[in-house]
PDB file of C-alpha atoms in Angstrom:
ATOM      1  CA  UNK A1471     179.430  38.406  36.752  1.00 44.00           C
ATOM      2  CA  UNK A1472     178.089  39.092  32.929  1.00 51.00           C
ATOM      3  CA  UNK A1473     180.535  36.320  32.007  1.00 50.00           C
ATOM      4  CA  UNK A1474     177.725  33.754  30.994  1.00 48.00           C
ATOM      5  CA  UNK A1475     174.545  33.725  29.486  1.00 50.00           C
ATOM      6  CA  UNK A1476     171.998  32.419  30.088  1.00 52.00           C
ATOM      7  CA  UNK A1477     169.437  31.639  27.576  1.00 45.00           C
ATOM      8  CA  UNK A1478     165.866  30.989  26.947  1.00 49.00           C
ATOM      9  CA  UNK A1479     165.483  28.401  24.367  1.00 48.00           C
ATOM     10  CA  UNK A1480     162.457  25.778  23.761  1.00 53.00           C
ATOM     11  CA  UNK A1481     163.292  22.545  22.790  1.00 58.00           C
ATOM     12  CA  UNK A1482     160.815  21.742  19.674  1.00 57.00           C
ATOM     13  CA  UNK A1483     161.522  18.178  18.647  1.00 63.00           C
ATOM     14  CA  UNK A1484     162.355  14.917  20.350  1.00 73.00           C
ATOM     15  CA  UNK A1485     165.989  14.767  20.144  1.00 73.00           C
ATOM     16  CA  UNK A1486     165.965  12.022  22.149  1.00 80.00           C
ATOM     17  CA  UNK A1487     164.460   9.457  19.835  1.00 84.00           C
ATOM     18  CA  UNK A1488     166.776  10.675  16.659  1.00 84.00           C
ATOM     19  CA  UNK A1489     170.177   9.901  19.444  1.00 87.00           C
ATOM     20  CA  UNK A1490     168.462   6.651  18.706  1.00 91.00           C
ATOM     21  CA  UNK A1491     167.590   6.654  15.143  1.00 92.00           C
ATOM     22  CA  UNK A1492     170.347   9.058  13.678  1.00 93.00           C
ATOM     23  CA  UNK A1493     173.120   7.276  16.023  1.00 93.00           C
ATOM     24  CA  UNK A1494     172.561   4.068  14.681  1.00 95.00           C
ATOM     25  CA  UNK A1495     172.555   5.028  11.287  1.00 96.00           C
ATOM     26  CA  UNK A1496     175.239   6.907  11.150  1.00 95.00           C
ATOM     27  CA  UNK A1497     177.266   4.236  13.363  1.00 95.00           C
ATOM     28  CA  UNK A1498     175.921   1.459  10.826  1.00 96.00           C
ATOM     29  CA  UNK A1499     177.529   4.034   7.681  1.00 96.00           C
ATOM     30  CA  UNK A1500     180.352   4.364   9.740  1.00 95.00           C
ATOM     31  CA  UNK A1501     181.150   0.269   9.878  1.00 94.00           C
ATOM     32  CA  UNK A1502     180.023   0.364   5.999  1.00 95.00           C
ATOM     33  CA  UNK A1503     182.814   2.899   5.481  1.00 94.00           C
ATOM     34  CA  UNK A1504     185.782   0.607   6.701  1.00 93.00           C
ATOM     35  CA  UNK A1505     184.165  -2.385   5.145  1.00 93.00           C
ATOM     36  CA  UNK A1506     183.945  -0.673   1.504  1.00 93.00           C
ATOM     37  CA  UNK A1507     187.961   0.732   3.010  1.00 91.00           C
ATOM     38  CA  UNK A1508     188.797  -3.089   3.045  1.00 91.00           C
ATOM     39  CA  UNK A1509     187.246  -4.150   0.300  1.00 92.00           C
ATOM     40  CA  UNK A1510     189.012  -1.717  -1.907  1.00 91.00           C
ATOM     41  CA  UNK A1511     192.307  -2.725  -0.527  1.00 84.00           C
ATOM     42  CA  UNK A1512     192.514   0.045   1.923  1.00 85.00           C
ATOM     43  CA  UNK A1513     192.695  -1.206   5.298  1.00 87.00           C
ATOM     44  CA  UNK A1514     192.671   0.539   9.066  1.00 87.00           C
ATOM     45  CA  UNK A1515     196.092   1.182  10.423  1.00 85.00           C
ATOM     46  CA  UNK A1516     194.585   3.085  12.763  1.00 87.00           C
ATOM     47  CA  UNK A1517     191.291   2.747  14.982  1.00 89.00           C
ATOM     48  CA  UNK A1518     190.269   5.936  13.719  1.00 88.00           C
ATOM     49  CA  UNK A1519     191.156   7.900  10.696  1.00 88.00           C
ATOM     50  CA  UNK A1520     190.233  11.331   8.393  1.00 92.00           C
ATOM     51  CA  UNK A1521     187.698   8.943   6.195  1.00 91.00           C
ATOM     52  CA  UNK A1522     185.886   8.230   9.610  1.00 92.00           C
ATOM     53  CA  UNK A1523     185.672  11.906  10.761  1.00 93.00           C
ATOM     54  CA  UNK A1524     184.131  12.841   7.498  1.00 95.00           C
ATOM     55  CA  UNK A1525     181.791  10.328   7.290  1.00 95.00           C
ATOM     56  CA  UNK A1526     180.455  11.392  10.411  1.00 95.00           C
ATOM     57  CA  UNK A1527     180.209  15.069   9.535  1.00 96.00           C
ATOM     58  CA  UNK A1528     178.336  14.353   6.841  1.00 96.00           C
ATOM     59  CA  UNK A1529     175.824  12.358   8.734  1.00 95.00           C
ATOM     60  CA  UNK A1530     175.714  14.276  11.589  1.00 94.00           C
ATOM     61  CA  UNK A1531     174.996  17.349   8.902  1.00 95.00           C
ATOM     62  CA  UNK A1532     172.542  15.195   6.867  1.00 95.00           C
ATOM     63  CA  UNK A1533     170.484  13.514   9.212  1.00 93.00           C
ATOM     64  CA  UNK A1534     170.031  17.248  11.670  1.00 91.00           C
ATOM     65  CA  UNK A1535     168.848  18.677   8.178  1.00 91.00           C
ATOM     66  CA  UNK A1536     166.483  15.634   8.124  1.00 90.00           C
ATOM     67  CA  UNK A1537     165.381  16.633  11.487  1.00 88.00           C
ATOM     68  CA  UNK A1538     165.322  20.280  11.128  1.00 85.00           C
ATOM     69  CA  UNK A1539     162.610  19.600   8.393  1.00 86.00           C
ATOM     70  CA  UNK A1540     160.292  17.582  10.263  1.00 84.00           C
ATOM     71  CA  UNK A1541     159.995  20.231  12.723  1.00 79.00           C
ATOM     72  CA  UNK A1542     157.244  23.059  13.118  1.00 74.00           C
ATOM     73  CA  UNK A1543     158.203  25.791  10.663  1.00 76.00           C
ATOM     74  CA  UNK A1544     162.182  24.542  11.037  1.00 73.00           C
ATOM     75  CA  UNK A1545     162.776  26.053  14.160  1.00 76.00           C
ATOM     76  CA  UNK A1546     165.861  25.095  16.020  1.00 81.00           C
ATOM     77  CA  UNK A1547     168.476  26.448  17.903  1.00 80.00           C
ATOM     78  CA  UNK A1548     171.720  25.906  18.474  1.00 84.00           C
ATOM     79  CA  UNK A1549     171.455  24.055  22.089  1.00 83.00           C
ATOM     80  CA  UNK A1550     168.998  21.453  20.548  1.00 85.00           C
ATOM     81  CA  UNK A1551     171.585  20.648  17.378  1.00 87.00           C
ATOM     82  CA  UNK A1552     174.312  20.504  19.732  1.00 89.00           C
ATOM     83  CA  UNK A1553     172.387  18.401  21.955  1.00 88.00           C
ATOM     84  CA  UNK A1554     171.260  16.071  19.378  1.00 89.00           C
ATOM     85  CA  UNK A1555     174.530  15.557  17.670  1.00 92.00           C
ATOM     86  CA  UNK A1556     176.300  15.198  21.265  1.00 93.00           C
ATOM     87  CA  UNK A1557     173.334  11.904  22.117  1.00 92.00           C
ATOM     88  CA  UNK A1558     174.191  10.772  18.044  1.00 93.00           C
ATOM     89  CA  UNK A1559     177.968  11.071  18.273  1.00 94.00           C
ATOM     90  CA  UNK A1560     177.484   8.694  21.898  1.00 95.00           C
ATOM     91  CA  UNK A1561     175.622   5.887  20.298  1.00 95.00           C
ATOM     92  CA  UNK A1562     177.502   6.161  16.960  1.00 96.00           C
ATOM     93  CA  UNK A1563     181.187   5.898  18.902  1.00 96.00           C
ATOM     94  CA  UNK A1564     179.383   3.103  20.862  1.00 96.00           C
ATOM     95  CA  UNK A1565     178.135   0.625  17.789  1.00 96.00           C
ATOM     96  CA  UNK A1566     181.616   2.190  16.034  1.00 96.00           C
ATOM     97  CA  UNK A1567     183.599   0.352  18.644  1.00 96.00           C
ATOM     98  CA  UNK A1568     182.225  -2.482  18.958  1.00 96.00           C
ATOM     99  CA  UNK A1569     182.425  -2.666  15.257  1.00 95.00           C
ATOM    100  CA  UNK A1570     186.000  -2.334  15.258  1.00 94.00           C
ATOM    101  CA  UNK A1571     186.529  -4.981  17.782  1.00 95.00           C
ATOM    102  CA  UNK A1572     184.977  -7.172  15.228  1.00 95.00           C
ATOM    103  CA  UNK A1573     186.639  -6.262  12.608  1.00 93.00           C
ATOM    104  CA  UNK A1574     189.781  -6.655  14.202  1.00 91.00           C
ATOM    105  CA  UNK A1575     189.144  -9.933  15.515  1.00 91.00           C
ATOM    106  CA  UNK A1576     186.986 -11.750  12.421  1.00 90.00           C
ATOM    107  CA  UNK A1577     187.409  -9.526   9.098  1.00 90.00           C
ATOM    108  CA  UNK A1578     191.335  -7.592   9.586  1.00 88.00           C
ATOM    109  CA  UNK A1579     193.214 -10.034  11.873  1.00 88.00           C
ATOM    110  CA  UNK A1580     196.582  -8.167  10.213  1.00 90.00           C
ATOM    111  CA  UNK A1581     194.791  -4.814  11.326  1.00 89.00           C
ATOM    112  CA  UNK A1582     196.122  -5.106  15.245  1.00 88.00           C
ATOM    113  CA  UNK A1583     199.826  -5.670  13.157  1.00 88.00           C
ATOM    114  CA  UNK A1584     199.307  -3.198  11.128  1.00 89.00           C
ATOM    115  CA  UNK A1585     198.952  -0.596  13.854  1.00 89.00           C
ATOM    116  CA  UNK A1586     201.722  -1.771  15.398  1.00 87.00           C
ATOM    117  CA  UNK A1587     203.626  -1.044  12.408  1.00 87.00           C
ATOM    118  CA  UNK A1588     202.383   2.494  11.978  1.00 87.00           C
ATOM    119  CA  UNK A1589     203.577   3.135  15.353  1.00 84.00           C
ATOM    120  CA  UNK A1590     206.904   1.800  15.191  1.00 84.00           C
ATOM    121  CA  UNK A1591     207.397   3.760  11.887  1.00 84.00           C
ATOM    122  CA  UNK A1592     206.515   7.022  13.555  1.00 81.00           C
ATOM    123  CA  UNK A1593     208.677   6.407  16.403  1.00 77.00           C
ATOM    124  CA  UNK A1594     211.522   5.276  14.779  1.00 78.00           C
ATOM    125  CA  UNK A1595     210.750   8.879  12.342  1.00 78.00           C
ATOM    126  CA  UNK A1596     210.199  11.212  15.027  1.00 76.00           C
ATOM    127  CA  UNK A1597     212.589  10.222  18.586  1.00 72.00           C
ATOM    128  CA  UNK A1598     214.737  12.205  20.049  1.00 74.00           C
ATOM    129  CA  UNK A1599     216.102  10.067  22.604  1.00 70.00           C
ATOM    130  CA  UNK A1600     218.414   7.585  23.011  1.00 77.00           C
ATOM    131  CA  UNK A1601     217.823   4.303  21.058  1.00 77.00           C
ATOM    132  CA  UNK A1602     217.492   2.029  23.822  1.00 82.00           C
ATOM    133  CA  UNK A1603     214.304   3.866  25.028  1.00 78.00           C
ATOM    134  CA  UNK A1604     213.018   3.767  21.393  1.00 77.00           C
ATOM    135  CA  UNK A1605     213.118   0.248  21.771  1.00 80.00           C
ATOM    136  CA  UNK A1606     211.509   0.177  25.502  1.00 83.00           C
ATOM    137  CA  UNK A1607     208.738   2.118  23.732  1.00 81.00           C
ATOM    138  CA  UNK A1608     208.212  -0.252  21.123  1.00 80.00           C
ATOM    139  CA  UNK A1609     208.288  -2.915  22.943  1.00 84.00           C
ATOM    140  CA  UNK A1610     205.515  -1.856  25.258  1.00 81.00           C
ATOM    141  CA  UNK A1611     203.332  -0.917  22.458  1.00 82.00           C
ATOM    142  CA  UNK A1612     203.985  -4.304  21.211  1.00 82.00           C
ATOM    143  CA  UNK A1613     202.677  -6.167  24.246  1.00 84.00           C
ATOM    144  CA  UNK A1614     200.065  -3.740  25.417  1.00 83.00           C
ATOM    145  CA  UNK A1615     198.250  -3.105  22.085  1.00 86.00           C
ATOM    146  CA  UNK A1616     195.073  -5.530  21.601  1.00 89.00           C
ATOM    147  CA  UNK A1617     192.344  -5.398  19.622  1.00 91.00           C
ATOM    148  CA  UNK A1618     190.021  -4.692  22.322  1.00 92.00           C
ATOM    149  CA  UNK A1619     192.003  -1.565  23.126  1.00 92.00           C
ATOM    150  CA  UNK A1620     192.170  -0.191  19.949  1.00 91.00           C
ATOM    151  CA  UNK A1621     188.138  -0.553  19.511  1.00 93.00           C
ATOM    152  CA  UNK A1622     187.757   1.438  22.756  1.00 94.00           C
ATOM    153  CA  UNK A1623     190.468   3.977  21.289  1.00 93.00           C
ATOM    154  CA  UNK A1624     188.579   4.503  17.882  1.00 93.00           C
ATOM    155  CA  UNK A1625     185.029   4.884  20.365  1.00 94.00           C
ATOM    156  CA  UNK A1626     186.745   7.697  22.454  1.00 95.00           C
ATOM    157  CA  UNK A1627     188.095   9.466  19.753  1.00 95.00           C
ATOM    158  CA  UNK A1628     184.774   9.088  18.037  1.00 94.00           C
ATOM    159  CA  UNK A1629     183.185  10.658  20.826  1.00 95.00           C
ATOM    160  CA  UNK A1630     185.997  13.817  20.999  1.00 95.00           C
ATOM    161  CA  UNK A1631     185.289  14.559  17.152  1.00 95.00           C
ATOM    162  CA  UNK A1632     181.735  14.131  17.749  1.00 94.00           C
ATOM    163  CA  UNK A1633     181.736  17.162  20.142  1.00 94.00           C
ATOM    164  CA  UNK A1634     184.029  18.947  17.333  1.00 95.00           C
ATOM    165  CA  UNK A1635     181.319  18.211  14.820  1.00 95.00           C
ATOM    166  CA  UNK A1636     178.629  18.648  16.752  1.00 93.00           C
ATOM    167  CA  UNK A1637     179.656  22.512  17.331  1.00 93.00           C
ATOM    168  CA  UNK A1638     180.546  23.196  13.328  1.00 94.00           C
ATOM    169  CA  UNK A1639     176.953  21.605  12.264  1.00 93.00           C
ATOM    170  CA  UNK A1640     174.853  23.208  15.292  1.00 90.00           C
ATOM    171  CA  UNK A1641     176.340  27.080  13.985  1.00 90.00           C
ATOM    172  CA  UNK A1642     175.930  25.917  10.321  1.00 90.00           C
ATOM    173  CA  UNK A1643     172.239  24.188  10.689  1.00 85.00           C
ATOM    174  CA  UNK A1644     170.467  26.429  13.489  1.00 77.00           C
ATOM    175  CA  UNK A1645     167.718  28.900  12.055  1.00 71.00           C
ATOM    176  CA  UNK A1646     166.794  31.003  15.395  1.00 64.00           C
ATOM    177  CA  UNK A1647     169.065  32.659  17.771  1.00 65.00           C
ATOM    178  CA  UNK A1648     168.255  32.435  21.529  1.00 60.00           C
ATOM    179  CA  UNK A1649     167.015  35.143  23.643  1.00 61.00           C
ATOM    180  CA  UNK A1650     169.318  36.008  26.562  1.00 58.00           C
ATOM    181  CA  UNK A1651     167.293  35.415  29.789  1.00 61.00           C
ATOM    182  CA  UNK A1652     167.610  39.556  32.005  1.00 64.00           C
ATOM    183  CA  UNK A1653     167.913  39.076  35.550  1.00 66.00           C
ATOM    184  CA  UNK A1654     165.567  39.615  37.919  1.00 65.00           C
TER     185      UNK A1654
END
């Protein structure tokens, strides 16, 4: 069964202390993001949007360059970016949610409306059945939506892109390619 590989790969750096450092940074430029969004008059209507995603590309890309350089001779492969941007992408969805439970109870209280509203709109665009389950629908997103859920929303979505972005930055940032283990 030559299906899968397996490899032989070293782990050089501590990957486990930049989850740490990188996640929190890039979840703290994350929360900057839709603060400056607000300030400049454009709000969330959604717990997670295109502005998010590449903000964290680019961190996820900046900050494995950052570690790429501190190690020996720049030696990485693609298992330990992947691995690294995986633990980063965890604790940035993590202090990402809970940021967006804040800001949708304290800074945006028209933010939980305004998703609402983006909803309804693309319902009332896009159904094909009868109007009286349009309204069911909307109803139901009305009285089930809460600010809580949407924070957890925008952290499991964060997570999903995370694994996304992980993969594109781990083939774009890894300098060796692993040897594939022979059987014995």
């Amino acid at each position: 069964m030559g299906l899968l590989r397996r490899y032989e790969s070293e782990i050089y750096g501590n990957y486990k202390k930049g989850w740490l450092l990188y996640g929190l940074y890039t979840g703290l430029i994350m929360c900057f993001s839709i603060l400056l969004r607000y300030w400049l008059t454009y709000p969330m209507d959604s717990p997670s949007t295109w502005v998010d995603n590449i903000v964290l590309f680019l961190c996820m890309f900046i900050f494995t360059y950052l570690y790429r350089k501190k190690l020996y001779c720049g030696n990485i492969f693609f298992k330990e970016i992947y691995i690294l941007n995986l633990g980063v992408g965890v604790v940035a969805a993590i202090i990402y949610a809970l940021f967006v439970w804040y800001y949708g109870s304290c800074v945006d209280v028209e933010f939980l409306q305004r998703y609402i509203d983006a909803q309804e709109h693309i319902y009332l665009n896009n159904w094909q059945g009868t109007t009286e389950d349009m309204n069911m629908m909307i109803e139901n997103i009305k009285t089930l939506t809460t600010v809580p859920y949407l924070s957890i929303m925008g952290g499991i979505l964060t997570v999903v892109t995370s694994l996304i972005v992980a993969f594109i930055v781990a083939i774009l940032l890894r300098t060796q390619k692993n040897v594939v283990r022979q059987k014995k």
